[in-house]
Amino acid sequence: MLMGNFASRKSDRETVEAIDFMVERLESLPQTELASRLTLNCIRGYVEAHKLASLPITIIDVFDESALSSSVREELYKCYPNAKLAHLKSGGNFPYLSRSGEVNLHLQIHLRQFDETPFAASDRPLINRS
């Protein structure tokens, strides 16, 4: 059931390697842990998005095939209408593995707004602005 969502018809080497890595990690999980993670994933839940309206949010999404349905994706966009959208041309289900450079760039851009604030990730700016 789970592995069927990872299959990708036309994938580049990085996406295939990311899928292989995740399959390997899933196969190494004890059955009880896998069952609990699947249960959490399948339980209907709701985040009170209006309580997060004042927080800066960046949604990283891919244009290619992923396990996330278009209706879930659209609902996410509706819940966070003020979020910045960072779209990647490809990356599959695990863009943080297959497109780590692009994902890291979007994370740095998102975190840059916290430089020189009490919420800064470190005492040095993430990106040199010179």
mmCIF file of C-alpha atoms in Angstrom:
data_model
loop_
_atom_site.group_PDB
_atom_site.id
_atom_site.type_symbol
_atom_site.label_atom_id
_atom_site.label_comp_id
_atom_site.label_asym_id
_atom_site.label_seq_id
_atom_site.Cartn_x
_atom_site.Cartn_y
_atom_site.Cartn_z
ATOM 1 C CA MET A 1 0.000 0.000 0.000
ATOM 2 C CA LEU A 2 2.691 2.440 0.987
ATOM 3 C CA MET A 3 5.285 1.578 -1.640
ATOM 4 C CA GLY A 4 2.745 2.062 -4.438
ATOM 5 C CA ASN A 5 2.726 5.806 -3.769
ATOM 6 C CA PHE A 6 6.480 6.001 -4.300
ATOM 7 C CA ALA A 7 6.495 4.599 -7.823
ATOM 8 C CA SER A 8 7.321 7.180 -10.432
ATOM 9 C CA ARG A 9 7.021 6.624 -14.147
ATOM 10 C CA LYS A 10 9.576 9.046 -15.546
ATOM 11 C CA SER A 11 12.046 9.985 -12.882
ATOM 12 C CA ASP A 12 15.537 11.368 -12.997
ATOM 13 C CA ARG A 13 18.409 9.739 -11.140
ATOM 14 C CA GLU A 14 18.112 11.963 -8.039
ATOM 15 C CA THR A 15 14.396 11.224 -7.614
ATOM 16 C CA VAL A 16 14.940 7.480 -8.074
ATOM 17 C CA GLU A 17 17.745 7.557 -5.494
ATOM 18 C CA ALA A 18 15.506 9.454 -3.046
ATOM 19 C CA ILE A 19 12.758 6.839 -3.484
ATOM 20 C CA ASP A 20 15.252 4.002 -3.022
ATOM 21 C CA PHE A 21 16.593 5.630 0.159
ATOM 22 C CA MET A 22 13.111 6.083 1.631
ATOM 23 C CA VAL A 23 12.092 2.517 0.750
ATOM 24 C CA GLU A 24 15.242 1.280 2.485
ATOM 25 C CA ARG A 25 14.448 3.371 5.563
ATOM 26 C CA LEU A 26 10.849 2.126 5.642
ATOM 27 C CA GLU A 27 11.964 -1.475 5.377
ATOM 28 C CA SER A 28 14.234 -0.969 8.389
ATOM 29 C CA LEU A 29 11.399 0.246 10.658
ATOM 30 C CA PRO A 30 9.944 -2.201 13.157
ATOM 31 C CA GLN A 31 6.376 -3.196 12.290
ATOM 32 C CA THR A 32 4.919 -1.463 15.360
ATOM 33 C CA GLU A 33 6.590 1.851 14.498
ATOM 34 C CA LEU A 34 5.516 1.642 10.870
ATOM 35 C CA ALA A 35 1.949 0.845 11.949
ATOM 36 C CA SER A 36 1.863 3.815 14.333
ATOM 37 C CA ARG A 37 3.191 6.185 11.661
ATOM 38 C CA LEU A 38 0.642 4.943 9.139
ATOM 39 C CA THR A 39 -2.123 5.334 11.708
ATOM 40 C CA LEU A 40 -1.106 8.936 12.401
ATOM 41 C CA ASN A 41 -0.947 9.613 8.676
ATOM 42 C CA CYS A 42 -4.439 8.225 8.057
ATOM 43 C CA ILE A 43 -6.277 9.857 10.973
ATOM 44 C CA ARG A 44 -8.397 12.792 9.943
ATOM 45 C CA GLY A 45 -7.135 15.914 11.604
ATOM 46 C CA TYR A 46 -7.460 19.639 11.318
ATOM 47 C CA VAL A 47 -4.998 22.417 11.947
ATOM 48 C CA GLU A 48 -6.640 25.652 12.999
ATOM 49 C CA ALA A 49 -4.936 27.603 10.245
ATOM 50 C CA HIS A 50 -6.483 30.913 11.296
ATOM 51 C CA LYS A 51 -4.358 30.753 14.459
ATOM 52 C CA LEU A 52 -1.244 30.729 12.276
ATOM 53 C CA ALA A 53 -2.293 33.625 10.036
ATOM 54 C CA SER A 54 0.184 36.041 11.596
ATOM 55 C CA LEU A 55 3.163 33.703 11.099
ATOM 56 C CA PRO A 56 5.328 33.803 7.990
ATOM 57 C CA ILE A 57 4.790 30.557 6.078
ATOM 58 C CA THR A 58 6.477 29.201 2.964
ATOM 59 C CA ILE A 59 4.977 26.190 1.205
ATOM 60 C CA ILE A 60 7.429 24.189 -0.903
ATOM 61 C CA ASP A 61 5.659 22.203 -3.607
ATOM 62 C CA VAL A 62 6.591 20.269 -6.736
ATOM 63 C CA PHE A 63 4.997 20.406 -10.173
ATOM 64 C CA ASP A 64 5.682 16.767 -10.991
ATOM 65 C CA GLU A 65 4.005 13.616 -9.729
ATOM 66 C CA SER A 66 3.691 13.146 -5.975
ATOM 67 C CA ALA A 67 1.467 11.234 -3.545
ATOM 68 C CA LEU A 68 -0.260 14.463 -2.490
ATOM 69 C CA SER A 69 -3.611 14.722 -4.279
ATOM 70 C CA SER A 70 -4.566 17.944 -6.029
ATOM 71 C CA SER A 71 -7.561 18.394 -3.703
ATOM 72 C CA VAL A 72 -5.326 18.189 -0.603
ATOM 73 C CA ARG A 73 -2.860 20.585 -2.223
ATOM 74 C CA GLU A 74 -5.632 23.096 -3.008
ATOM 75 C CA GLU A 75 -6.996 22.813 0.538
ATOM 76 C CA LEU A 76 -3.515 23.562 1.884
ATOM 77 C CA TYR A 77 -3.269 26.672 -0.286
ATOM 78 C CA LYS A 78 -6.713 27.817 0.942
ATOM 79 C CA CYS A 79 -5.709 27.328 4.580
ATOM 80 C CA TYR A 80 -2.647 29.534 4.147
ATOM 81 C CA PRO A 81 -3.636 32.190 1.584
ATOM 82 C CA ASN A 82 -0.797 34.525 2.632
ATOM 83 C CA ALA A 83 1.901 31.869 2.414
ATOM 84 C CA LYS A 84 4.736 32.281 -0.032
ATOM 85 C CA LEU A 85 4.752 29.489 -2.588
ATOM 86 C CA ALA A 86 8.052 27.945 -3.617
ATOM 87 C CA HIS A 87 7.479 25.667 -6.592
ATOM 88 C CA LEU A 88 10.046 23.188 -7.822
ATOM 89 C CA LYS A 89 9.773 21.850 -11.364
ATOM 90 C CA SER A 90 10.399 18.346 -10.112
ATOM 91 C CA GLY A 91 11.368 16.459 -6.995
ATOM 92 C CA GLY A 92 8.715 13.805 -6.514
ATOM 93 C CA ASN A 93 7.595 12.835 -3.026
ATOM 94 C CA PHE A 94 10.916 13.699 -1.406
ATOM 95 C CA PRO A 95 12.158 17.002 -2.833
ATOM 96 C CA TYR A 96 14.200 17.634 0.319
ATOM 97 C CA LEU A 97 16.311 14.624 -0.749
ATOM 98 C CA SER A 98 16.206 14.780 -4.542
ATOM 99 C CA ARG A 99 16.418 18.586 -4.838
ATOM 100 C CA SER A 100 18.172 19.420 -1.584
ATOM 101 C CA GLY A 101 20.005 22.416 -3.048
ATOM 102 C CA GLU A 102 16.788 24.068 -4.215
ATOM 103 C CA VAL A 103 14.918 23.242 -1.000
ATOM 104 C CA ASN A 104 17.792 24.618 1.096
ATOM 105 C CA LEU A 105 17.766 27.828 -0.947
ATOM 106 C CA HIS A 106 14.047 28.305 -0.287
ATOM 107 C CA LEU A 107 14.599 27.592 3.415
ATOM 108 C CA GLN A 108 17.395 30.164 3.566
ATOM 109 C CA ILE A 109 15.199 32.751 1.847
ATOM 110 C CA HIS A 110 12.380 32.019 4.302
ATOM 111 C CA LEU A 111 14.689 32.205 7.339
ATOM 112 C CA ARG A 112 16.432 35.377 6.156
ATOM 113 C CA GLN A 113 13.523 37.466 7.471
ATOM 114 C CA PHE A 114 14.517 36.410 10.996
ATOM 115 C CA ASP A 115 18.129 37.611 10.736
ATOM 116 C CA GLU A 116 19.014 40.109 13.446
ATOM 117 C CA THR A 117 15.908 39.243 15.466
ATOM 118 C CA PRO A 118 15.536 37.126 18.606
ATOM 119 C CA PHE A 119 14.317 34.338 16.288
ATOM 120 C CA ALA A 120 17.491 34.217 14.180
ATOM 121 C CA ALA A 121 18.813 30.744 13.391
ATOM 122 C CA SER A 122 22.314 31.868 14.393
ATOM 123 C CA ASP A 123 24.268 35.002 15.223
ATOM 124 C CA ARG A 124 25.405 35.234 11.591
ATOM 125 C CA PRO A 125 23.148 36.036 8.614
ATOM 126 C CA LEU A 126 22.215 32.942 6.592
ATOM 127 C CA ILE A 127 22.890 34.602 3.237
ATOM 128 C CA ASN A 128 25.589 37.146 2.547
ATOM 129 C CA ARG A 129 23.774 40.185 1.167
ATOM 130 C CA SER A 130 26.806 41.870 -0.353
#
